[in-house]
Amino acid sequence: MSIQEQAQKIIDEFAIFEDWMDKYNYLIEMGKSLPVIDEKYKTDQYLISGCQSKVWLSAEMQDGVIVFKADSDAVITKGIVNLLIRVLSNQRPDDILNSNLNFIDQVGLKEHLSPTRSNGLVSMIKQMKLYALVFKTKMEVNG
Amino acid sequence: MAVNFDVNNIRKDFPSLHQSIYGKPLVYLDNAATSQKPKVVIGAISEYYSTINSNVHRGVHYLSQKATDAFEDARNHICQYLNARYSHEIIITKGATDAINLVANSFGKKFLKKGDEVIISALEHHANIVPWQMICIEKQAKLRIIPVNDSGELRLAELESMMNERTRIISVTHISNSLGVILPVKEIIKMAHNKGIPVMIDGAQGIVHKKVDVKDLDCDFYCFSSHKFYGPMGVGILYGKEEILNEIPPYQTGGEMIKTVTFEKTTFNDLPFKFETGTPNVADMIGFDKALHYIESIGMENIEAYEKELFNYASERLVTIPGITVYGDKCERIGVISFNLKGIHPYDAGTIIDKLGIALRTGNHCAQPVMDRFNIPGTLRASFAFYNTKGEADVLMGAIHKVQEMLG
């Protein structure tokens, strides 16, 4: 599934919620259901520090796509991390670099990507794109 | 409670309190970050720009004179309010942070040498840590910290043994912004003065909840921001004893703070202008003057009495919530209740509470060392002002139950 298709799927999922509480309950569920990252990645090396919540992110190249794994100490942050992983993981570096993440706005969670929240999500997206750039460069160098 | 204190009437003076957030009436409990402003303050700023707006201290023209008078009236008013000896002991700054930077730099430049020591407490806001840290690095001096015990209380006995012939200054907060703990500043000042050490008090929270008398405290410096004290953003006050202000060099330089300038040499202006370079924030000082008049019209003693009652009401109810930890709860506190809920990250709790129309702060409250001391990522901080009500404390209780239901 392409990034756009994944994003649309999430928008459709959220469309059924009539009030914020249902939406957040769903987000909390997703936060809880995100596979917990391997403990070996929960180190400072993989830490993306927000001032409010922490995010750990790892990335691996497998058969031309990047597989992201992530975790957070706050469950709502983790729910949004889950959304970002669903959309951007298992995608080609070029597609990740060219992606826009408007779906977060469309499902009404834009406030969590505001820099004043400092929950680690903005830095996480930057870091995901940075990984994509690094893997893309590596692929080009190695031909 | 004071008989002449009617919170419902007071609330009418604050336009911003009467709005809905996500369809719910706003409950503003982030007063330790900044307070809301009464109508008289908002009106005064608009009035200033609509009438006497002019640059101060230079023009001989009518408007400049009017603006200068209003600006200096504000300074005199603050002088009286703090019970300072002279109005030139009142330095106008951008805020409390700016005031601490001024003292750390100017005092540090004059008095700090290699091997000297500066003492702060473990309860400080970053604004009373980092400026001292920077000047200590520059001067190869040592920054020492008065520790707190597990309940958040300062260990004064340790301060006694920390002070020595190398200690140049002690700078501590009046009331902790992250926990609401009231520090025994008068005792600290007395202990320090016995050894000839000057003391600076960061009064950003203190001025809001206590009547401050700098003569009675006998502090050498006291600073605060207007915006936490019902005045506009962008101005603050540094009080300093005349003797010490005269001894330390200017902080920033430029116009206004000079007496004579040639390309070879500059002589500096007298107090307070020596520390006030550039065009000051006249409009906001006039606004702050109005805020002070407003506070005085209600009476700080009435405000203190009401805030104490409200704080006790909220605290007593919050501690009954299962799984709550309130930090500093064994200490004398005011204004701030800092807490966590078992098994729930403060960011998650804060997100839900926001959706319920309540403004409170989550995170480390610009006091990372305090969070480290208690080994927590942050707290939820509800901070109260005299326009808050017991009903609002009840709304917070309800919100916390909702958070536990959703996240517990």
mmCIF file of N, CA, C and O in Angstrom, chain A residues 54-138:
data_model
loop_
_atom_site.group_PDB
_atom_site.id
_atom_site.type_symbol
_atom_site.label_atom_id
_atom_site.label_comp_id
_atom_site.label_asym_id
_atom_site.label_seq_id
_atom_site.Cartn_x
_atom_site.Cartn_y
_atom_site.Cartn_z
ATOM 1 N N LYS A 54 9.058 11.169 25.570
ATOM 2 C CA LYS A 54 10.221 10.641 24.845
ATOM 3 C C LYS A 54 9.762 9.720 23.715
ATOM 4 O O LYS A 54 8.764 9.020 23.864
ATOM 5 N N VAL A 55 10.535 9.709 22.635
ATOM 6 C CA VAL A 55 10.265 8.792 21.532
ATOM 7 C C VAL A 55 11.577 8.095 21.173
ATOM 8 O O VAL A 55 12.622 8.729 21.123
ATOM 9 N N TRP A 56 11.490 6.761 20.993
ATOM 10 C CA TRP A 56 12.650 6.021 20.492
ATOM 11 C C TRP A 56 12.329 5.542 19.080
ATOM 12 O O TRP A 56 11.210 5.076 18.820
ATOM 13 N N LEU A 57 13.286 5.659 18.183
ATOM 14 C CA LEU A 57 13.036 5.290 16.785
ATOM 15 C C LEU A 57 14.224 4.514 16.226
ATOM 16 O O LEU A 57 15.371 4.933 16.375
ATOM 17 N N SER A 58 13.925 3.378 15.585
ATOM 18 C CA SER A 58 14.995 2.659 14.873
ATOM 19 C C SER A 58 14.566 2.467 13.414
ATOM 20 O O SER A 58 13.373 2.468 13.109
ATOM 21 N N ALA A 59 15.542 2.339 12.532
ATOM 22 C CA ALA A 59 15.228 2.171 11.109
ATOM 23 C C ALA A 59 16.172 1.146 10.488
ATOM 24 O O ALA A 59 17.360 1.126 10.795
ATOM 25 N N GLU A 60 15.590 0.278 9.660
ATOM 26 C CA GLU A 60 16.418 -0.699 8.953
ATOM 27 C C GLU A 60 15.984 -0.767 7.501
ATOM 28 O O GLU A 60 14.806 -0.632 7.198
ATOM 29 N N MET A 61 16.938 -1.005 6.622
ATOM 30 C CA MET A 61 16.630 -1.145 5.202
ATOM 31 C C MET A 61 16.413 -2.619 4.898
ATOM 32 O O MET A 61 17.257 -3.449 5.228
ATOM 33 N N GLN A 62 15.232 -2.940 4.343
ATOM 34 C CA GLN A 62 14.961 -4.340 3.982
ATOM 35 C C GLN A 62 14.337 -4.374 2.593
ATOM 36 O O GLN A 62 13.234 -3.843 2.401
ATOM 37 N N ASP A 63 15.026 -5.003 1.637
ATOM 38 C CA ASP A 63 14.512 -5.148 0.270
ATOM 39 C C ASP A 63 14.016 -3.834 -0.322
ATOM 40 O O ASP A 63 12.894 -3.759 -0.854
ATOM 41 N N GLY A 64 14.799 -2.794 -0.183
ATOM 42 C CA GLY A 64 14.466 -1.528 -0.832
ATOM 43 C C GLY A 64 13.484 -0.656 -0.081
ATOM 44 O O GLY A 64 13.167 0.450 -0.505
ATOM 45 N N VAL A 65 12.951 -1.141 1.034
ATOM 46 C CA VAL A 65 12.067 -0.279 1.839
ATOM 47 C C VAL A 65 12.640 -0.118 3.254
ATOM 48 O O VAL A 65 13.432 -0.944 3.713
ATOM 49 N N ILE A 66 12.217 0.956 3.906
ATOM 50 C CA ILE A 66 12.705 1.192 5.270
ATOM 51 C C ILE A 66 11.669 0.683 6.269
ATOM 52 O O ILE A 66 10.478 0.993 6.150
ATOM 53 N N VAL A 67 12.146 -0.102 7.224
ATOM 54 C CA VAL A 67 11.258 -0.578 8.284
ATOM 55 C C VAL A 67 11.552 0.230 9.543
ATOM 56 O O VAL A 67 12.666 0.206 10.069
ATOM 57 N N PHE A 68 10.548 0.998 9.957
ATOM 58 C CA PHE A 68 10.705 1.793 11.180
ATOM 59 C C PHE A 68 10.071 1.060 12.351
ATOM 60 O O PHE A 68 9.005 0.439 12.214
ATOM 61 N N LYS A 69 10.730 1.174 13.508
ATOM 62 C CA LYS A 69 10.107 0.710 14.754
ATOM 63 C C LYS A 69 10.253 1.844 15.756
ATOM 64 O O LYS A 69 11.264 2.557 15.741
ATOM 65 N N ALA A 70 9.243 2.019 16.597
ATOM 66 C CA ALA A 70 9.315 3.153 17.525
ATOM 67 C C ALA A 70 8.513 2.893 18.783
ATOM 68 O O ALA A 70 7.721 1.952 18.858
ATOM 69 N N ASP A 71 8.755 3.722 19.743
ATOM 70 C CA ASP A 71 8.078 3.596 21.036
ATOM 71 C C ASP A 71 8.053 4.977 21.696
ATOM 72 O O ASP A 71 8.801 5.871 21.300
ATOM 73 N N SER A 72 7.174 5.132 22.670
ATOM 74 C CA SER A 72 7.173 6.372 23.449
ATOM 75 C C SER A 72 6.777 6.058 24.883
ATOM 76 O O SER A 72 6.117 5.045 25.139
ATOM 77 N N ASP A 73 7.195 6.935 25.795
ATOM 78 C CA ASP A 73 6.807 6.708 27.193
ATOM 79 C C ASP A 73 5.401 7.235 27.490
ATOM 80 O O ASP A 73 4.811 6.916 28.506
ATOM 81 N N ALA A 74 4.836 8.027 26.568
ATOM 82 C CA ALA A 74 3.472 8.531 26.770
ATOM 83 C C ALA A 74 2.556 7.838 25.771
ATOM 84 O O ALA A 74 2.894 7.717 24.589
ATOM 85 N N VAL A 75 1.408 7.377 26.212
ATOM 86 C CA VAL A 75 0.597 6.495 25.368
ATOM 87 C C VAL A 75 -0.084 7.259 24.220
ATOM 88 O O VAL A 75 -0.244 6.709 23.127
ATOM 89 N N ILE A 76 -0.458 8.514 24.438
ATOM 90 C CA ILE A 76 -1.070 9.271 23.329
ATOM 91 C C ILE A 76 -0.015 9.584 22.272
ATOM 92 O O ILE A 76 -0.264 9.442 21.064
ATOM 93 N N THR A 77 1.172 9.950 22.724
ATOM 94 C CA THR A 77 2.277 10.142 21.783
ATOM 95 C C THR A 77 2.512 8.844 21.012
ATOM 96 O O THR A 77 2.677 8.847 19.793
ATOM 97 N N LYS A 78 2.469 7.736 21.744
ATOM 98 C CA LYS A 78 2.711 6.433 21.130
ATOM 99 C C LYS A 78 1.630 6.096 20.093
ATOM 100 O O LYS A 78 1.917 5.499 19.055
ATOM 101 N N GLY A 79 0.410 6.511 20.367
ATOM 102 C CA GLY A 79 -0.678 6.309 19.408
ATOM 103 C C GLY A 79 -0.389 7.036 18.104
ATOM 104 O O GLY A 79 -0.609 6.504 17.017
ATOM 105 N N ILE A 80 0.116 8.260 18.220
ATOM 106 C CA ILE A 80 0.424 9.038 17.012
ATOM 107 C C ILE A 80 1.677 8.468 16.337
ATOM 108 O O ILE A 80 1.759 8.405 15.109
ATOM 109 N N VAL A 81 2.616 8.005 17.148
ATOM 110 C CA VAL A 81 3.793 7.319 16.607
ATOM 111 C C VAL A 81 3.323 6.133 15.765
ATOM 112 O O VAL A 81 3.806 5.908 14.653
ATOM 113 N N ASN A 82 2.344 5.411 16.276
ATOM 114 C CA ASN A 82 1.792 4.256 15.570
ATOM 115 C C ASN A 82 1.256 4.657 14.190
ATOM 116 O O ASN A 82 1.524 4.006 13.181
ATOM 117 N N LEU A 83 0.519 5.793 14.160
ATOM 118 C CA LEU A 83 -0.023 6.274 12.880
ATOM 119 C C LEU A 83 1.103 6.580 11.896
ATOM 120 O O LEU A 83 1.035 6.220 10.718
ATOM 121 N N LEU A 84 2.132 7.249 12.392
ATOM 122 C CA LEU A 84 3.244 7.630 11.518
ATOM 123 C C LEU A 84 3.977 6.405 10.987
ATOM 124 O O LEU A 84 4.384 6.354 9.827
ATOM 125 N N ILE A 85 4.105 5.399 11.859
ATOM 126 C CA ILE A 85 4.773 4.159 11.448
ATOM 127 C C ILE A 85 3.945 3.438 10.378
ATOM 128 O O ILE A 85 4.465 2.960 9.374
ATOM 129 N N ARG A 86 2.621 3.394 10.613
ATOM 130 C CA ARG A 86 1.757 2.719 9.635
ATOM 131 C C ARG A 86 1.891 3.354 8.250
ATOM 132 O O ARG A 86 1.866 2.679 7.235
ATOM 133 N N VAL A 87 2.047 4.668 8.244
ATOM 134 C CA VAL A 87 2.104 5.372 6.961
ATOM 135 C C VAL A 87 3.503 5.309 6.333
ATOM 136 O O VAL A 87 3.633 5.094 5.130
ATOM 137 N N LEU A 88 4.517 5.469 7.141
ATOM 138 C CA LEU A 88 5.862 5.637 6.563
ATOM 139 C C LEU A 88 6.741 4.382 6.569
ATOM 140 O O LEU A 88 7.754 4.334 5.876
ATOM 141 N N SER A 89 6.366 3.387 7.381
ATOM 142 C CA SER A 89 7.203 2.190 7.413
ATOM 143 C C SER A 89 6.903 1.326 6.191
ATOM 144 O O SER A 89 5.793 1.377 5.632
ATOM 145 N N ASN A 90 7.896 0.547 5.785
ATOM 146 C CA ASN A 90 7.784 -0.307 4.605
ATOM 147 C C ASN A 90 7.578 0.489 3.317
ATOM 148 O O ASN A 90 6.864 0.076 2.421
ATOM 149 N N GLN A 91 8.158 1.662 3.279
ATOM 150 C CA GLN A 91 8.086 2.502 2.081
ATOM 151 C C GLN A 91 9.505 2.760 1.561
ATOM 152 O O GLN A 91 10.471 2.662 2.303
ATOM 153 N N ARG A 92 9.567 3.121 0.277
ATOM 154 C CA ARG A 92 10.869 3.388 -0.325
ATOM 155 C C ARG A 92 11.372 4.761 0.114
ATOM 156 O O ARG A 92 10.561 5.688 0.321
ATOM 157 N N PRO A 93 12.686 4.917 0.265
ATOM 158 C CA PRO A 93 13.242 6.200 0.743
ATOM 159 C C PRO A 93 12.716 7.404 -0.035
ATOM 160 O O PRO A 93 12.330 8.407 0.576
ATOM 161 N N ASP A 94 12.646 7.310 -1.356
ATOM 162 C CA ASP A 94 12.166 8.431 -2.166
ATOM 163 C C ASP A 94 10.740 8.825 -1.802
ATOM 164 O O ASP A 94 10.414 9.998 -1.698
ATOM 165 N N ASP A 95 9.897 7.807 -1.607
ATOM 166 C CA ASP A 95 8.498 8.079 -1.273
ATOM 167 C C ASP A 95 8.382 8.747 0.099
ATOM 168 O O ASP A 95 7.544 9.625 0.308
ATOM 169 N N ILE A 96 9.237 8.300 1.010
ATOM 170 C CA ILE A 96 9.218 8.899 2.360
ATOM 171 C C ILE A 96 9.646 10.361 2.270
ATOM 172 O O ILE A 96 9.029 11.248 2.859
ATOM 173 N N LEU A 97 10.685 10.608 1.500
ATOM 174 C CA LEU A 97 11.193 11.981 1.367
ATOM 175 C C LEU A 97 10.153 12.902 0.730
ATOM 176 O O LEU A 97 10.059 14.073 1.082
ATOM 177 N N ASN A 98 9.374 12.360 -0.182
ATOM 178 C CA ASN A 98 8.395 13.201 -0.888
ATOM 179 C C ASN A 98 7.024 13.245 -0.212
ATOM 180 O O ASN A 98 6.115 13.900 -0.691
ATOM 181 N N SER A 99 6.898 12.533 0.910
ATOM 182 C CA SER A 99 5.563 12.424 1.524
ATOM 183 C C SER A 99 5.170 13.715 2.228
ATOM 184 O O SER A 99 6.009 14.447 2.739
ATOM 185 N N ASN A 100 3.862 13.993 2.213
ATOM 186 C CA ASN A 100 3.386 15.016 3.137
ATOM 187 C C ASN A 100 2.491 14.314 4.152
ATOM 188 O O ASN A 100 1.903 13.276 3.860
ATOM 189 N N LEU A 101 2.417 14.859 5.332
ATOM 190 C CA LEU A 101 1.707 14.162 6.397
ATOM 191 C C LEU A 101 0.431 14.913 6.783
ATOM 192 O O LEU A 101 0.083 15.017 7.956
ATOM 193 N N ASN A 102 -0.248 15.416 5.763
ATOM 194 C CA ASN A 102 -1.482 16.172 5.993
ATOM 195 C C ASN A 102 -2.565 15.368 6.701
ATOM 196 O O ASN A 102 -3.478 15.936 7.291
ATOM 197 N N PHE A 103 -2.433 14.034 6.616
ATOM 198 C CA PHE A 103 -3.497 13.213 7.226
ATOM 199 C C PHE A 103 -3.615 13.477 8.725
ATOM 200 O O PHE A 103 -4.696 13.380 9.280
ATOM 201 N N ILE A 104 -2.508 13.818 9.373
ATOM 202 C CA ILE A 104 -2.543 14.109 10.819
ATOM 203 C C ILE A 104 -3.491 15.287 11.077
ATOM 204 O O ILE A 104 -4.286 15.283 12.016
ATOM 205 N N ASP A 105 -3.400 16.272 10.212
ATOM 206 C CA ASP A 105 -4.289 17.430 10.290
ATOM 207 C C ASP A 105 -5.731 16.994 10.024
ATOM 208 O O ASP A 105 -6.656 17.369 10.748
ATOM 209 N N GLN A 106 -5.889 16.170 9.004
ATOM 210 C CA GLN A 106 -7.246 15.764 8.612
ATOM 211 C C GLN A 106 -7.960 14.924 9.660
ATOM 212 O O GLN A 106 -9.182 14.938 9.734
ATOM 213 N N VAL A 107 -7.205 14.190 10.465
ATOM 214 C CA VAL A 107 -7.871 13.415 11.527
ATOM 215 C C VAL A 107 -7.956 14.238 12.823
ATOM 216 O O VAL A 107 -8.383 13.737 13.860
ATOM 217 N N GLY A 108 -7.549 15.505 12.734
ATOM 218 C CA GLY A 108 -7.734 16.409 13.877
ATOM 219 C C GLY A 108 -6.700 16.241 14.978
ATOM 220 O O GLY A 108 -6.987 16.438 16.147
ATOM 221 N N LEU A 109 -5.478 15.878 14.592
ATOM 222 C CA LEU A 109 -4.440 15.708 15.615
ATOM 223 C C LEU A 109 -3.252 16.653 15.390
ATOM 224 O O LEU A 109 -2.183 16.457 15.932
ATOM 225 N N LYS A 110 -3.499 17.671 14.570
ATOM 226 C CA LYS A 110 -2.431 18.581 14.180
ATOM 227 C C LYS A 110 -1.732 19.204 15.395
ATOM 228 O O LYS A 110 -0.533 19.441 15.396
ATOM 229 N N GLU A 111 -2.533 19.490 16.443
ATOM 230 C CA GLU A 111 -1.961 20.161 17.620
ATOM 231 C C GLU A 111 -0.784 19.392 18.218
ATOM 232 O O GLU A 111 0.098 19.977 18.817
ATOM 233 N N HIS A 112 -0.801 18.060 18.016
ATOM 234 C CA HIS A 112 0.297 17.261 18.578
ATOM 235 C C HIS A 112 1.598 17.428 17.800
ATOM 236 O O HIS A 112 2.652 17.007 18.246
ATOM 237 N N LEU A 113 1.489 18.020 16.613
ATOM 238 C CA LEU A 113 2.705 18.253 15.822
ATOM 239 C C LEU A 113 3.179 19.702 15.958
ATOM 240 O O LEU A 113 4.066 20.144 15.247
ATOM 241 N N SER A 114 2.576 20.425 16.886
ATOM 242 C CA SER A 114 3.024 21.799 17.106
ATOM 243 C C SER A 114 4.329 21.776 17.902
ATOM 244 O O SER A 114 4.467 21.002 18.850
ATOM 245 N N PRO A 115 5.295 22.612 17.504
ATOM 246 C CA PRO A 115 6.578 22.606 18.206
ATOM 247 C C PRO A 115 6.435 22.913 19.700
ATOM 248 O O PRO A 115 7.229 22.463 20.505
ATOM 249 N N THR A 116 5.390 23.663 20.080
ATOM 250 C CA THR A 116 5.257 24.013 21.492
ATOM 251 C C THR A 116 4.901 22.797 22.348
ATOM 252 O O THR A 116 5.067 22.809 23.545
ATOM 253 N N ARG A 117 4.397 21.747 21.706
ATOM 254 C CA ARG A 117 4.072 20.545 22.469
ATOM 255 C C ARG A 117 5.327 19.836 22.954
ATOM 256 O O ARG A 117 5.299 19.114 23.926
ATOM 257 N N SER A 118 6.374 20.006 22.176
ATOM 258 C CA SER A 118 7.662 19.336 22.411
ATOM 259 C C SER A 118 7.496 17.921 22.958
ATOM 260 O O SER A 118 7.997 17.583 24.007
ATOM 261 N N ASN A 119 6.744 17.126 22.219
ATOM 262 C CA ASN A 119 6.522 15.737 22.631
ATOM 263 C C ASN A 119 7.392 14.758 21.860
ATOM 264 O O ASN A 119 7.239 13.558 21.988
ATOM 265 N N GLY A 120 8.272 15.279 21.004
ATOM 266 C CA GLY A 120 9.185 14.402 20.274
ATOM 267 C C GLY A 120 8.691 14.024 18.889
ATOM 268 O O GLY A 120 9.431 13.466 18.083
ATOM 269 N N LEU A 121 7.407 14.327 18.576
ATOM 270 C CA LEU A 121 6.854 13.864 17.295
ATOM 271 C C LEU A 121 7.422 14.629 16.100
ATOM 272 O O LEU A 121 7.706 14.035 15.060
ATOM 273 N N VAL A 122 7.571 15.940 16.247
ATOM 274 C CA VAL A 122 8.120 16.747 15.154
ATOM 275 C C VAL A 122 9.544 16.269 14.839
ATOM 276 O O VAL A 122 9.916 16.064 13.691
ATOM 277 N N SER A 123 10.301 16.046 15.892
ATOM 278 C CA SER A 123 11.675 15.563 15.696
ATOM 279 C C SER A 123 11.674 14.153 15.129
ATOM 280 O O SER A 123 12.568 13.784 14.363
ATOM 281 N N MET A 124 10.670 13.388 15.488
ATOM 282 C CA MET A 124 10.598 12.014 14.979
ATOM 283 C C MET A 124 10.410 12.016 13.459
ATOM 284 O O MET A 124 11.065 11.260 12.744
ATOM 285 N N ILE A 125 9.501 12.892 12.983
ATOM 286 C CA ILE A 125 9.257 12.974 11.541
ATOM 287 C C ILE A 125 10.533 13.430 10.821
ATOM 288 O O ILE A 125 10.923 12.872 9.797
ATOM 289 N N LYS A 126 11.183 14.420 11.411
ATOM 290 C CA LYS A 126 12.455 14.894 10.826
ATOM 291 C C LYS A 126 13.454 13.747 10.741
ATOM 292 O O LYS A 126 14.137 13.561 9.737
ATOM 293 N N GLN A 127 13.518 12.978 11.830
ATOM 294 C CA GLN A 127 14.474 11.877 11.902
ATOM 295 C C GLN A 127 14.129 10.787 10.882
ATOM 296 O O GLN A 127 15.024 10.219 10.253
ATOM 297 N N MET A 128 12.834 10.528 10.663
ATOM 298 C CA MET A 128 12.421 9.512 9.689
ATOM 299 C C MET A 128 12.853 9.938 8.290
ATOM 300 O O MET A 128 13.347 9.133 7.502
ATOM 301 N N LYS A 129 12.690 11.225 8.001
ATOM 302 C CA LYS A 129 13.076 11.715 6.670
ATOM 303 C C LYS A 129 14.600 11.712 6.505
ATOM 304 O O LYS A 129 15.121 11.475 5.413
ATOM 305 N N LEU A 130 15.259 11.969 7.634
ATOM 306 C CA LEU A 130 16.722 11.948 7.602
ATOM 307 C C LEU A 130 17.234 10.536 7.308
ATOM 308 O O LEU A 130 18.140 10.336 6.502
ATOM 309 N N TYR A 131 16.602 9.534 7.965
ATOM 310 C CA TYR A 131 16.951 8.131 7.685
ATOM 311 C C TYR A 131 16.744 7.837 6.201
ATOM 312 O O TYR A 131 17.578 7.193 5.558
ATOM 313 N N ALA A 132 15.609 8.318 5.668
ATOM 314 C CA ALA A 132 15.295 8.062 4.255
ATOM 315 C C ALA A 132 16.384 8.637 3.356
ATOM 316 O O ALA A 132 16.829 7.994 2.397
ATOM 317 N N LEU A 133 16.825 9.829 3.724
ATOM 318 C CA LEU A 133 17.870 10.494 2.933
ATOM 319 C C LEU A 133 19.182 9.706 2.988
ATOM 320 O O LEU A 133 19.842 9.488 1.978
ATOM 321 N N VAL A 134 19.502 9.244 4.189
ATOM 322 C CA VAL A 134 20.745 8.485 4.372
ATOM 323 C C VAL A 134 20.696 7.183 3.569
ATOM 324 O O VAL A 134 21.627 6.843 2.836
ATOM 325 N N PHE A 135 19.568 6.465 3.691
ATOM 326 C CA PHE A 135 19.456 5.186 2.958
ATOM 327 C C PHE A 135 19.454 5.398 1.445
ATOM 328 O O PHE A 135 20.018 4.624 0.698
ATOM 329 N N LYS A 136 18.810 6.465 1.010
ATOM 330 C CA LYS A 136 18.777 6.792 -0.413
ATOM 331 C C LYS A 136 20.198 7.058 -0.931
ATOM 332 O O LYS A 136 20.607 6.532 -1.964
ATOM 333 N N THR A 137 20.941 7.857 -0.166
ATOM 334 C CA THR A 137 22.315 8.186 -0.546
ATOM 335 C C THR A 137 23.166 6.923 -0.603
ATOM 336 O O THR A 137 23.931 6.697 -1.538
ATOM 337 N N LYS A 138 22.981 6.070 0.410
ATOM 338 C CA LYS A 138 23.726 4.815 0.469
ATOM 339 C C LYS A 138 23.443 3.954 -0.772
ATOM 340 O O LYS A 138 24.354 3.411 -1.376
#
